[in-house]
XYZ file of C-alpha atoms in Angstrom:
641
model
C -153.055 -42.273 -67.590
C -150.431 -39.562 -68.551
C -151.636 -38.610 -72.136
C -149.737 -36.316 -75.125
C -152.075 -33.853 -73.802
C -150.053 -33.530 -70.603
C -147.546 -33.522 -72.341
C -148.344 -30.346 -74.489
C -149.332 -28.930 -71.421
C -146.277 -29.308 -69.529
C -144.164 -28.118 -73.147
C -146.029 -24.752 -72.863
C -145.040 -24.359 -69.141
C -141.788 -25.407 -69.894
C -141.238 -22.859 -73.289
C -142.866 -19.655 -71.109
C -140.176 -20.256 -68.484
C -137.252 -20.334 -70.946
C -139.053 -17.217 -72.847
C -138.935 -15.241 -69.876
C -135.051 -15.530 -69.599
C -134.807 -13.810 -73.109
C -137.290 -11.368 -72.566
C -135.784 -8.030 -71.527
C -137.475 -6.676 -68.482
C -138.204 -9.373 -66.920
C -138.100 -9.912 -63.339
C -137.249 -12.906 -61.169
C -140.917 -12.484 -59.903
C -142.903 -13.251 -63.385
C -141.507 -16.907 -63.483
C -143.145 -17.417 -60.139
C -146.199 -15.468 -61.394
C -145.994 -17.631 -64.370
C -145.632 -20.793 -62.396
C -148.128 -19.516 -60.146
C -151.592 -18.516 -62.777
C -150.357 -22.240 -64.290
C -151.059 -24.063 -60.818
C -154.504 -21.810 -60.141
C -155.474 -23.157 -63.864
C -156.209 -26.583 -62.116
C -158.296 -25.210 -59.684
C -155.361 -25.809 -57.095
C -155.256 -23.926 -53.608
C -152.494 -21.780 -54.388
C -149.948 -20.022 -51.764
C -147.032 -18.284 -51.169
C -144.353 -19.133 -48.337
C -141.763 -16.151 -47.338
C -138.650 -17.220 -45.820
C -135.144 -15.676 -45.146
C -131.389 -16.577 -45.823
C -130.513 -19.267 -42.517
C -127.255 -19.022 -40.458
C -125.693 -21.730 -41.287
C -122.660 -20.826 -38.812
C -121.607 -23.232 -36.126
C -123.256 -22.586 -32.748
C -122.104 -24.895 -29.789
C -125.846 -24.431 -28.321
C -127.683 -25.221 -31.298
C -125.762 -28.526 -32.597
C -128.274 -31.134 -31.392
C -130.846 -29.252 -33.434
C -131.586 -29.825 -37.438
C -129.505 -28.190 -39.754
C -130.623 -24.282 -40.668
C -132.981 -24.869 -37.257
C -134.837 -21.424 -37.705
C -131.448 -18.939 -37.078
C -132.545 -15.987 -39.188
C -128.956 -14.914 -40.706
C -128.325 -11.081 -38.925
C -127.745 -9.445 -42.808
C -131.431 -10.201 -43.345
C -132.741 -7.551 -45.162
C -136.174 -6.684 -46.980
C -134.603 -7.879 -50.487
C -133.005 -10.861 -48.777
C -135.725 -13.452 -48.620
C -136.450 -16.534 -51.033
C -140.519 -17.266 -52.030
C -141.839 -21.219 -52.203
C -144.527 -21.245 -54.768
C -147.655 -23.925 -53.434
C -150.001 -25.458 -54.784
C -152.338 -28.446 -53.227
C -154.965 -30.676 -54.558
C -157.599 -32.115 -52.481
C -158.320 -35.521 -52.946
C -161.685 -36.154 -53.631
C -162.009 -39.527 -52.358
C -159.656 -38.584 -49.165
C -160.422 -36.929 -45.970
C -158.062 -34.530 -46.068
C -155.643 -36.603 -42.887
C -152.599 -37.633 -45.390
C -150.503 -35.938 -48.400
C -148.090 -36.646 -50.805
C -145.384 -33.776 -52.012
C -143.696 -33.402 -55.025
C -140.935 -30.746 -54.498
C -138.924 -28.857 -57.452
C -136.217 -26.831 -56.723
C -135.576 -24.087 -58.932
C -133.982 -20.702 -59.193
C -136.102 -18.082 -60.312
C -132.810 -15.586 -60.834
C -131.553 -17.575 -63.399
C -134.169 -20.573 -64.445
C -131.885 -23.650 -66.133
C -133.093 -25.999 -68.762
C -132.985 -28.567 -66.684
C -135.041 -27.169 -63.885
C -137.438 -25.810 -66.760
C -137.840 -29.651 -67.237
C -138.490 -30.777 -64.144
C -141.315 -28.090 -63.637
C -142.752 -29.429 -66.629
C -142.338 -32.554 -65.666
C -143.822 -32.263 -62.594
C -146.786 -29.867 -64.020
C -147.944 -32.606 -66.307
C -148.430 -34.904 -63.535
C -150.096 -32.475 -61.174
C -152.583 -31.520 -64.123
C -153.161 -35.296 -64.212
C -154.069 -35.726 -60.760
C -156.075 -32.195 -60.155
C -158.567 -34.207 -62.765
C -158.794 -37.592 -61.606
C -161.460 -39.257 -59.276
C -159.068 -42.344 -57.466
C -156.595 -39.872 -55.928
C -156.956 -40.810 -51.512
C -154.260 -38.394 -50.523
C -154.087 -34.626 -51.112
C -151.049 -33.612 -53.654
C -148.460 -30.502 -52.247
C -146.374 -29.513 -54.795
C -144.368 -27.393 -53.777
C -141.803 -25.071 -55.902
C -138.578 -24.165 -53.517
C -137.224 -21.246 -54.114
C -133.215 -22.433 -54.593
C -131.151 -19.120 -54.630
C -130.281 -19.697 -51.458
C -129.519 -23.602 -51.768
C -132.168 -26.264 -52.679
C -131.969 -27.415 -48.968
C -133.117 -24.171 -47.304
C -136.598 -23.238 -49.264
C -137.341 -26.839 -48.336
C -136.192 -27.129 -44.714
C -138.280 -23.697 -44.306
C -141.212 -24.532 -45.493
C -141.286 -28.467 -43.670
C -140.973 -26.219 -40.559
C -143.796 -23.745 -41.188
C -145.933 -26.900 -42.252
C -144.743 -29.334 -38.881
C -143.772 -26.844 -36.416
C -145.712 -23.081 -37.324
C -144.156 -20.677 -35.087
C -143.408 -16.745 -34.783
C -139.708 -16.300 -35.851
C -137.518 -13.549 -34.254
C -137.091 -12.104 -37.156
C -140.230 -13.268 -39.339
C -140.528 -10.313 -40.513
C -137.595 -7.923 -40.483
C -137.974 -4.571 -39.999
C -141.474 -5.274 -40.601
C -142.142 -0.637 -40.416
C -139.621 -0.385 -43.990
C -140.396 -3.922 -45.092
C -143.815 -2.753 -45.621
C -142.910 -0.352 -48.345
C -141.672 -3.373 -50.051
C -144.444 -4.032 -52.700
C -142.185 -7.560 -54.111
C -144.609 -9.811 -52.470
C -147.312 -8.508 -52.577
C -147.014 -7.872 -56.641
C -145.967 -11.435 -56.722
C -149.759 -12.134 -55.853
C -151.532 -9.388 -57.206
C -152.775 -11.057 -60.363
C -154.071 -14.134 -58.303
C -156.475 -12.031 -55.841
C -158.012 -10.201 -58.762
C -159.241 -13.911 -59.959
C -159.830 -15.029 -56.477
C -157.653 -18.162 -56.476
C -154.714 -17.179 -53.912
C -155.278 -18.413 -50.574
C -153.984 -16.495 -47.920
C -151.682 -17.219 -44.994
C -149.968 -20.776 -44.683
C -152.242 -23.544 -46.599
C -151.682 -27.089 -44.679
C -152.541 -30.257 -46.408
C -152.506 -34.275 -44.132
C -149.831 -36.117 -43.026
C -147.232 -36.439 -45.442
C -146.823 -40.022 -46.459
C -144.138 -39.257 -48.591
C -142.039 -37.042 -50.980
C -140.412 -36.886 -53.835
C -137.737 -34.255 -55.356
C -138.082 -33.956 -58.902
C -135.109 -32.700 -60.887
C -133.599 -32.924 -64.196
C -129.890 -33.063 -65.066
C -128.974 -30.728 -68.102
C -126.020 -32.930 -68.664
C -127.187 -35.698 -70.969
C -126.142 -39.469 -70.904
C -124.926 -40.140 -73.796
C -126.152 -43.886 -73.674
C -129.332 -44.350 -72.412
C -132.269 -42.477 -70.570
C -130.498 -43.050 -66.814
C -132.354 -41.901 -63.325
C -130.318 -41.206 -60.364
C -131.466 -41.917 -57.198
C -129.987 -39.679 -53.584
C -131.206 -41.106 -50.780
C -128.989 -40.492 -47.607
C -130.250 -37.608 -45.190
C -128.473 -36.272 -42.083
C -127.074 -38.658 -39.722
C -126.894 -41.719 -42.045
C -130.575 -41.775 -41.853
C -132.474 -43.399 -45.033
C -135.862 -43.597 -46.075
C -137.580 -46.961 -46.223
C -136.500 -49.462 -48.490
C -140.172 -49.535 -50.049
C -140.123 -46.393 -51.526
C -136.565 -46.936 -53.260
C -138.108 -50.632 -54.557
C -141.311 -48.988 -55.940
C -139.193 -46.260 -57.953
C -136.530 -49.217 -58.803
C -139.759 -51.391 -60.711
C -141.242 -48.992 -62.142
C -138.677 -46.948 -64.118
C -137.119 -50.418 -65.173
C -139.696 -52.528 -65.598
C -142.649 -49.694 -66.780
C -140.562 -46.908 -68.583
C -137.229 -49.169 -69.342
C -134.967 -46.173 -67.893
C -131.247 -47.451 -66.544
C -131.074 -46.978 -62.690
C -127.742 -45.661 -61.029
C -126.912 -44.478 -57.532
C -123.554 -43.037 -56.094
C -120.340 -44.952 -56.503
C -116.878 -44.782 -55.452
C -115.671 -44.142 -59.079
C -112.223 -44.586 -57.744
C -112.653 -48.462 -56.734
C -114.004 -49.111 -60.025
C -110.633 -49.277 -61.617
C -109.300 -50.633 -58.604
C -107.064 -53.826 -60.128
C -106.796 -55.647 -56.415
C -110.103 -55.369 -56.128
C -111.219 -56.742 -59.185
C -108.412 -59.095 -58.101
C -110.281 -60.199 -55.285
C -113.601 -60.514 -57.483
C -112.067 -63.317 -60.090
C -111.250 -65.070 -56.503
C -114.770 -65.142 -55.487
C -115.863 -65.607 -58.936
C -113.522 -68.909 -59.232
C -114.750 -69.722 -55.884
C -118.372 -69.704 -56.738
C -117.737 -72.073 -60.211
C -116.183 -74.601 -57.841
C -118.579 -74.543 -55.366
C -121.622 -75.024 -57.664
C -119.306 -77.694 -59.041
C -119.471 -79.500 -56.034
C -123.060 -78.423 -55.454
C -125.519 -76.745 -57.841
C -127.653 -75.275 -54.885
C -124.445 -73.279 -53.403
C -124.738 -69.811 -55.470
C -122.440 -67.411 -53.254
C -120.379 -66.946 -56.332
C -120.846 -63.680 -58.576
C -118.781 -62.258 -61.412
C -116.057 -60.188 -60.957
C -117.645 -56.850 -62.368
C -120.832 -57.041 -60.318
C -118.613 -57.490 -57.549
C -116.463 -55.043 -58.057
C -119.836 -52.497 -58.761
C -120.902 -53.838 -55.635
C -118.384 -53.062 -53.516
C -117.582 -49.656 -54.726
C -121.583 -48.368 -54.258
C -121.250 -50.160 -50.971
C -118.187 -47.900 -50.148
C -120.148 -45.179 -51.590
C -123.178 -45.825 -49.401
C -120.928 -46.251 -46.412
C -119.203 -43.247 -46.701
C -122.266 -40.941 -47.514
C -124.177 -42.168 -44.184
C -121.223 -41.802 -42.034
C -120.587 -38.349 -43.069
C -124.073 -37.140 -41.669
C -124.946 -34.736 -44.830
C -127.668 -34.562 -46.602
C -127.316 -35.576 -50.501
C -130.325 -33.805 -51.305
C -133.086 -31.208 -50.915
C -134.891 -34.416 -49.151
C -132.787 -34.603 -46.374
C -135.053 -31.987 -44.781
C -137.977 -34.727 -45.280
C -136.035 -37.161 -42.827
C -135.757 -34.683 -39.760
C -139.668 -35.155 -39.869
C -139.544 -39.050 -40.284
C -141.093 -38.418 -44.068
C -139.733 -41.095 -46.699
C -138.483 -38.837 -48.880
C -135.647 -39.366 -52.057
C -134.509 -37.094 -55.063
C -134.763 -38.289 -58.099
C -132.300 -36.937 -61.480
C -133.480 -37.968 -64.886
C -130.814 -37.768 -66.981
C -131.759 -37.389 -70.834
C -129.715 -39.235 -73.575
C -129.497 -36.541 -75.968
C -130.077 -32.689 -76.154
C -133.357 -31.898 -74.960
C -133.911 -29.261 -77.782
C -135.310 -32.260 -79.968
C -139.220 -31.563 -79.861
C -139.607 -35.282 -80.616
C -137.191 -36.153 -77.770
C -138.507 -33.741 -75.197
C -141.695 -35.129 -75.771
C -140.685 -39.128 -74.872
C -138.146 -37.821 -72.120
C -141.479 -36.072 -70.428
C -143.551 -38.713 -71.281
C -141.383 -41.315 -69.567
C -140.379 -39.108 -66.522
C -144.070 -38.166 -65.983
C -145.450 -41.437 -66.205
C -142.960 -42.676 -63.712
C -144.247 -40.074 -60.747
C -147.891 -40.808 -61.756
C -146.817 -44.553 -60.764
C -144.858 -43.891 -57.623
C -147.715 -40.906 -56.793
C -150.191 -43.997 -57.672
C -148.274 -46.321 -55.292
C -148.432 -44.198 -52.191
C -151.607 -43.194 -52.926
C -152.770 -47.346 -52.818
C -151.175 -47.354 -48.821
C -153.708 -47.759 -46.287
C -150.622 -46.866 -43.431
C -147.061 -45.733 -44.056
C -144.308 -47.598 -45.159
C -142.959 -49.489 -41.593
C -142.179 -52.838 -42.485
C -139.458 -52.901 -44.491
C -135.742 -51.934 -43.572
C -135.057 -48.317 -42.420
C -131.412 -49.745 -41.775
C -129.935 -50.782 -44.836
C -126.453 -49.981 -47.073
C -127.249 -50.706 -50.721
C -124.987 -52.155 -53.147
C -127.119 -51.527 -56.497
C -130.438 -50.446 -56.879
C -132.381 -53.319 -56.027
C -129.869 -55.018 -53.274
C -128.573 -54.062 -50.078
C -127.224 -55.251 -46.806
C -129.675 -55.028 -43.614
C -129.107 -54.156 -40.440
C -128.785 -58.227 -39.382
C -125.990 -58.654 -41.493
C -123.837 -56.169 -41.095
C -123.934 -55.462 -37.469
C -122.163 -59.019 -37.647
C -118.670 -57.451 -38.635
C -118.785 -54.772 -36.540
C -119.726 -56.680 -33.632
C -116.646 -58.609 -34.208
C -114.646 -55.631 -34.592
C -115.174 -54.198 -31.265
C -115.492 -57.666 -29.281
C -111.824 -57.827 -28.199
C -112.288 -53.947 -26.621
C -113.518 -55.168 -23.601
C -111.859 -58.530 -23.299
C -108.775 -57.034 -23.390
C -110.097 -54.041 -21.437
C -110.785 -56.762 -18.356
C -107.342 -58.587 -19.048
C -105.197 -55.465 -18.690
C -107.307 -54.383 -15.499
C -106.792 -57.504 -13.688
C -102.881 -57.737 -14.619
C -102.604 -53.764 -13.530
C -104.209 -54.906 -10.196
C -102.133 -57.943 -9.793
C -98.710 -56.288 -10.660
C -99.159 -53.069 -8.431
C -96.534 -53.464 -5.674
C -97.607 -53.699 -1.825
C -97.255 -51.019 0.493
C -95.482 -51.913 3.644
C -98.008 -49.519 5.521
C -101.815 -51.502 6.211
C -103.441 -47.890 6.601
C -102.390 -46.842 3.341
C -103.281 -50.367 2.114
C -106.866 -50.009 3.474
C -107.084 -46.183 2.241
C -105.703 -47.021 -1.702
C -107.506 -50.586 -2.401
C -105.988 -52.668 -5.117
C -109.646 -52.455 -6.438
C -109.777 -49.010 -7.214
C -106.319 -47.951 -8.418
C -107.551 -47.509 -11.942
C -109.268 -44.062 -10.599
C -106.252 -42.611 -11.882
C -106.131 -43.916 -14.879
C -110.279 -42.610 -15.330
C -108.595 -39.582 -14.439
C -106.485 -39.114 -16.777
C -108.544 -40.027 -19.618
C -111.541 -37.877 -18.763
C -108.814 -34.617 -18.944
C -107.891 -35.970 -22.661
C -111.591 -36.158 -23.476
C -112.401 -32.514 -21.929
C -109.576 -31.612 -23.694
C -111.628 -33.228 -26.606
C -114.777 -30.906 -26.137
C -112.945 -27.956 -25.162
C -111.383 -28.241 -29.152
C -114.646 -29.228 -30.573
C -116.117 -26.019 -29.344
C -112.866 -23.770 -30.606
C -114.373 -23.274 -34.317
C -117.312 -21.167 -32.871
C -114.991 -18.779 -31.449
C -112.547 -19.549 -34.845
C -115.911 -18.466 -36.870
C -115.888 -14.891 -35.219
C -112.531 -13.522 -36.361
C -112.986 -12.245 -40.137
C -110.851 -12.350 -43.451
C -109.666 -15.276 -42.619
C -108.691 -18.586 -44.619
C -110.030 -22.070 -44.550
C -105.833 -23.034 -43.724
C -105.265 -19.945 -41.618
C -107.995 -21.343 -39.425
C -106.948 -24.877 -39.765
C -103.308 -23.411 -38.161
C -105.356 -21.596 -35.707
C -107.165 -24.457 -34.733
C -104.365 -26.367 -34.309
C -102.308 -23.656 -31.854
C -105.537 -23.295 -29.805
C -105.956 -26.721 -29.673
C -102.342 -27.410 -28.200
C -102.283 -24.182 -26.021
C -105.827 -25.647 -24.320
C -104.270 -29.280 -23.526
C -101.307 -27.176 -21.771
C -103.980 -25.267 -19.790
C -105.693 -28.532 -18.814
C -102.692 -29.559 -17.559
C -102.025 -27.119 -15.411
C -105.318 -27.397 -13.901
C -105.969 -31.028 -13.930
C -102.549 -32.800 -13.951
C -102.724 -34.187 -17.968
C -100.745 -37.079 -17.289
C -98.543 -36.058 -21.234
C -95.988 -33.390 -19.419
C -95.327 -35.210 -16.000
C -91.507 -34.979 -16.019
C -90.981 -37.869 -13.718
C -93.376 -40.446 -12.776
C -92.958 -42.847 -9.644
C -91.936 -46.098 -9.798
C -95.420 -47.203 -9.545
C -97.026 -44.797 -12.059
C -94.686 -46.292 -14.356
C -96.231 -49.678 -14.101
C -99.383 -47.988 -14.874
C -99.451 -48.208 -18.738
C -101.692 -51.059 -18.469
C -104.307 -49.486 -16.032
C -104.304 -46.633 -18.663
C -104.689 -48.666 -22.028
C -107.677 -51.139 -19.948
C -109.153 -47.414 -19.302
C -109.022 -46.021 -22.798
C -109.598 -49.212 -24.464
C -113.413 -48.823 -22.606
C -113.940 -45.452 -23.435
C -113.363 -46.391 -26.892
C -115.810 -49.429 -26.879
C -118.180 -46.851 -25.294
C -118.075 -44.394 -27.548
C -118.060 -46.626 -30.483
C -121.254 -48.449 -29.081
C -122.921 -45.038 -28.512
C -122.188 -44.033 -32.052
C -123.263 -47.268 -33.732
C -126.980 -46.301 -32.631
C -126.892 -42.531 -33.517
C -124.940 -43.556 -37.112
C -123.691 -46.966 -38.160
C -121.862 -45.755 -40.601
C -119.387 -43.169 -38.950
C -118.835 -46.314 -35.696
C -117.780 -48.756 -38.546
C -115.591 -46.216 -40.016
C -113.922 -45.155 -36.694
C -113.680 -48.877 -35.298
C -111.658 -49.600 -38.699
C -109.244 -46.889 -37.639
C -109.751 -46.741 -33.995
C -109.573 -50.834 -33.148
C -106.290 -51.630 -34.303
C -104.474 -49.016 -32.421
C -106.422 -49.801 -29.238
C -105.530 -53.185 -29.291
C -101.716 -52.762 -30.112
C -100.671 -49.770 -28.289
C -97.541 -50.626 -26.054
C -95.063 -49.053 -24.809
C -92.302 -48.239 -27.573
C -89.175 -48.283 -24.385
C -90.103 -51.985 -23.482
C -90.648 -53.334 -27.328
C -86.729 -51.490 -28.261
C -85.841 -53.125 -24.907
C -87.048 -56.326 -26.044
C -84.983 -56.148 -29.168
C -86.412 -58.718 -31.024
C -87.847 -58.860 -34.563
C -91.677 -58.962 -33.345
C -91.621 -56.815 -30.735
C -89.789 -54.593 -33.306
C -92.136 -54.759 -36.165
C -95.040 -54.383 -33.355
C -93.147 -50.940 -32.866
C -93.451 -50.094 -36.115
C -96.910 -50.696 -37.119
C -97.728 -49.037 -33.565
C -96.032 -45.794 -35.157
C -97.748 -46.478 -38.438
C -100.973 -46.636 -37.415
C -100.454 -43.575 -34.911
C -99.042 -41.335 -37.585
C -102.092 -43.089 -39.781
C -105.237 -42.849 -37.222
C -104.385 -38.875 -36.400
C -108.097 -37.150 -37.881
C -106.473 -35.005 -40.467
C -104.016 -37.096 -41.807
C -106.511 -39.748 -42.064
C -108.252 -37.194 -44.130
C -105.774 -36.259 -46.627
C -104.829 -40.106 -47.050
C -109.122 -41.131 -47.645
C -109.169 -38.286 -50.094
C -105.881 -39.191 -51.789
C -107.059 -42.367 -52.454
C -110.416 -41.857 -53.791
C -109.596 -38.902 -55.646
C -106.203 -37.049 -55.837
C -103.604 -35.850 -54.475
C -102.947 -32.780 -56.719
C -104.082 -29.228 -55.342
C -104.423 -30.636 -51.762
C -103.786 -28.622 -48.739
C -104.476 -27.943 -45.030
C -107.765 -26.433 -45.333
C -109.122 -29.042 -46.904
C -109.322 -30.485 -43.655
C -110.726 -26.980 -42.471
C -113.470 -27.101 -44.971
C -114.531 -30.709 -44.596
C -115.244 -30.307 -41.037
C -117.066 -27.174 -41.519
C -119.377 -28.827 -44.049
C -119.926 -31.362 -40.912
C -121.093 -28.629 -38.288
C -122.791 -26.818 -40.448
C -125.309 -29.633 -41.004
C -125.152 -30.760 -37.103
C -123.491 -34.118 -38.307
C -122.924 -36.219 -35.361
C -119.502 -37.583 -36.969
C -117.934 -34.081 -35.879
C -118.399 -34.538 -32.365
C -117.454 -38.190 -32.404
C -114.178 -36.693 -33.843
C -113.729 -34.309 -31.664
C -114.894 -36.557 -28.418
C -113.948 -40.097 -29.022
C -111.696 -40.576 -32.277
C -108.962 -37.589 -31.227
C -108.965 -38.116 -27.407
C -108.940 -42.083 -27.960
C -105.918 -41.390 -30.426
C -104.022 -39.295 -28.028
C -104.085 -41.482 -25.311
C -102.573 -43.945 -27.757
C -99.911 -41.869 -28.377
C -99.284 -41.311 -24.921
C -99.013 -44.876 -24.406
C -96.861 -45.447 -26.899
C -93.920 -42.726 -24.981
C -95.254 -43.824 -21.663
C -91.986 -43.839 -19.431
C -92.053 -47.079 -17.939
């Protein structure tokens, strides 16, 4: 139903917004005015939502909340705070119990073309649907306020909507902040014509949302939409919404559908290596059998496995890829969507398809959830894609990583019951009855619950890292380490870290064993536990984690052995330890999907900042399973027997 006449509409919204950068005078406040008198136009409830600048510092206490959970950042000042513009449409054939939100970020400092373009965008279809008589669920759209991030206006106002509550700082220094006239001008205009609704306007249920932006890079090829779906923690929104937006800008408005790939395994020659194998292997097979289609060419395959990689490594690092990330901390389905133009947008003729097209693709998806009698629950919520319209579920890739960790406690069991049966006798019966065979591994347990204190005493160092100031990203990454090293030697003064004994009894040093059955179960543990918090980050670690486990030996008795296997054995055991150690593990990922060049020690420093910062629970299985699980590998590997 989206018409020229929307179109028109949304060209005059979007040609104010770019006048208003040339005009001199202006303030950041008339765009919002602007945006605001254009929303009260369609007889829309309009509203204003105040928020301030988050702290976005790492707090030990507040990890296990959502990212930017509410701490007010101390420099908050009167000038200091960001405005979301509302506006909601009631449905008239709704009872007012669900919602649907369109979200555009913009900046109201400096408005872009592109976000110009996705206000119009989304203007044209929210004139559309403050007019027509079939819509079931109200309509938020909601303007974030993005000088302070796109994720923060967002995140605010999802937790005045879900969770309303008085803020510590709310209003700061509300005695001087009431001299400040800024907000209240911003809504002057609007109470004169009695269409601003006061205080915090709520709307249903949200069923869904979608994040509307515009990239003012054009592809040079073809009309292209990018879709960002990951949210914190690996968690994605349900496959539904993805296929809807998948059909209907290929199949309705003939746009080219991309999402994030590992541009570096695109070029990859073993890999396409590996794809004319499959690819020769699927022409023989059908061959043999015209039913059997397993094979695929080599490019899809090779597309395949790189957005695979891609969607692996976005959900195991726990961030948020877009401003709907904040959507997912509620349990809303929520993805951003980028339409990228083919040519320059200054084109009348052009701007008027590209909003045409882009319009008439959110009237469909708007149209979509507006047709659901329930939410979307019946598809997968646990998926990794590997194009736009395929993916691998849960039930198929749990396979492989069930396989992965499967030897941990089989060997786990065989090392316990050889440490048990190879610990010598005592000649005394007391101190045979006081020490059971049974429970000698309590000192092993020992041992490796001081390496993984030591492991959450250094996960909680940045906080205290964080306070000291003028400081660099590798300054603190030296710091970090020092501290780090400095704790384990107070541990083991304390606790008796099993690293510095100078001398071990004849029967500690049959003890390896008892040690590596110990670790190897912590391991499986804390790989299980992390497989249900984030599959992603578990698969990861058990590809760097497993081998290690399973090989670690002794390095004394494999140069003792002096033979060619237990020789190379030695060496891929020192490999994989120099390999598996977090920030050299880093640097080597990084290397190989993008470059070497330029890359230093706080790169390591910054990555794991960008992990706190959003609570991502792949910083404390670093930190608590990966490095402590790695040490004890290493000590292992010099264990004096």
């Amino acid at each position: 139903m989206l018409s020229t006449h929307h179109v028109s509409d949304a060209n005059k919204l979007i040609k104010d917004l770019t006048d208003l950068e040339f005009r001199s005078g202006a303030s950041p406040i008339d765009s919002q005015k602007l945006i605001a008198h254009y929303m009260s136009a369609l007889d829309a409830e309009v509203t204003f939502h105040k928020f301030y600048p988050q702290f976005d510092q790492f707090h030990p206490l507040h990890f296990f909340t959502s990212p930017n959970s509410g701490i007010i950042s101390e420099n908050a000042t009167c000038s200091s705070f960001g405005i979301n513009t509302v506006g909601i449409i009631r449905a008239p054939c709704g009872d007012g119990k669900e919602a649907s939100v369109l979200v555009t970020p913009y900046n109201p400092n400096k408005v872009g073309l592109g976000e110009a373009f996705s206000l119009g965008i989304a203007y044209s279809v929210f004139s559309l649907l403050s007019r027509v008589t079939w819509l079931a669920k109200d309509i938020v759209w909601l303007v974030a306020d993005s000088q302070y991030g796109e994720y923060s206006g967002v995140a605010a106002w999802l937790r005045a909507y879900q969770a309303p509550s008085i803020q510590r700082l709310d209003i700061v220094n509300s005695e001087t902040c009431n001299g400040s006239s800024i907000f209240n001008e911003l809504g002057q205009g609007l109470y004169l014509d009695g269409k601003l609704y006061g205080g915090f306007r709520h709307a249903g249920t949200m069923a869904a949302a979608l994040v509307i932006k515009v990239a003012e890079q054009g592809n040079q090829y073809e009309d292209s939409l990018n879709i960002y779906a990951e949210a914190s923690n690996g968690q994605m929104p349900n496959l539904d919404l993805i296929n809807i937006v998948n059909y209907l800008a290929v199949h309705k408005q003939g746009l080219r559908i991309k999402v994030k790939k590992m541009w570096s395994l695109l070029g990859s020659r073993w890999l396409y290596t590996l794809g004319v194998i499959f690819e020769s292997l699927g022409k023989i097979s059908r061959s043999l059998n015209p039913q059997w289609k397993f094979g695929i060419p080599a490019t899809e395959y090779v597309e395949g496995a790189a957005t695979l990689a891609s969607s692996l490594y976005y959900q195991g690092l726990g961030v948020p890829t877009g401003p709907h990330g904040a959507f997912r901390d509620y349990q809303v389905d929520a993805i951003t969507l980028e339409i990228s133009p083919k040519v320059s947008l200054t084109k009348m003729i052009r701007r008027n398809e590209f909003i045409l097209r882009g319009g008439r693709l959110i009237e469909g998806v708007i149209r979509s959830i507006n047709n659901l009698l329930e939410k979307f629950h019946q598809s997968f919520f646990l998926y990794l894609l590997t194009s736009p319209s395929k993916f691998v579920s849960v039930g198929v890739y749990m396979i492989p990583f069930a396989l992965l960790v499967a030897p941990l406690p089989i060997v786990a069991a065989y090392l316990h019951v050889n440490a048990s049966d190879s610990t010598p006798q005592t000649t005394s019966a007391l101190e045979v009855n006081a020490s059971p065979k049974s429970w000698k591994w309590l000192n092993s347990a020992r041992k490796v619950l001081v390496i993984h204190l030591w492991g959450a005493v250094i996960s909680l160092l940045p906080f205290f890292l964080c306070q000291v100031p003028n400081t660099t990203p590798t300054m603190n990454f030296v710091l970090w380490g020092l501290l780090s090293a400095f704790s384990l030697l107070i541990l083991y003064m304390i606790l008796g870290s099993p690293i510095f004994e100078a001398a071990a009894s004849r029967p500690e040093k049959n003890k390896w064993a008892s040690l590596k059955s110990v670790t190897i179960s912590t391991a499986f543990i804390g790989l299980s536990l992390m497989s249900v918090i984030n599959f992603a980050t578990a698969e990861i670690g058990a590809l760097h984690i497993v081998p290690i486990c399973l090989m670690a030996r002794p390095l004394k008795l494999d140069f003792q052995a002096r033979s060619w296997r237990t020789l190379l054995r030695a060496s891929c055991n020192i490999a994989l330890g120099f390999i598996v150690f977090p920030p050299v593990a880093f640097v080597l990922l990084k290397g190989a999907f993008e470059d070497f060049y330029g890359m230093n020690f706080g790169d390591y420093w910054n990555w794991v900042e960008s992990l706190w910062v959003w609570n991502s629970a792949t910083y404390l299985y670093v930190g608590v399973v990966h490095l402590p699980c790695w040490a004890l590998c290493i000590h292992i590997l010099f264990h004096p027997c």
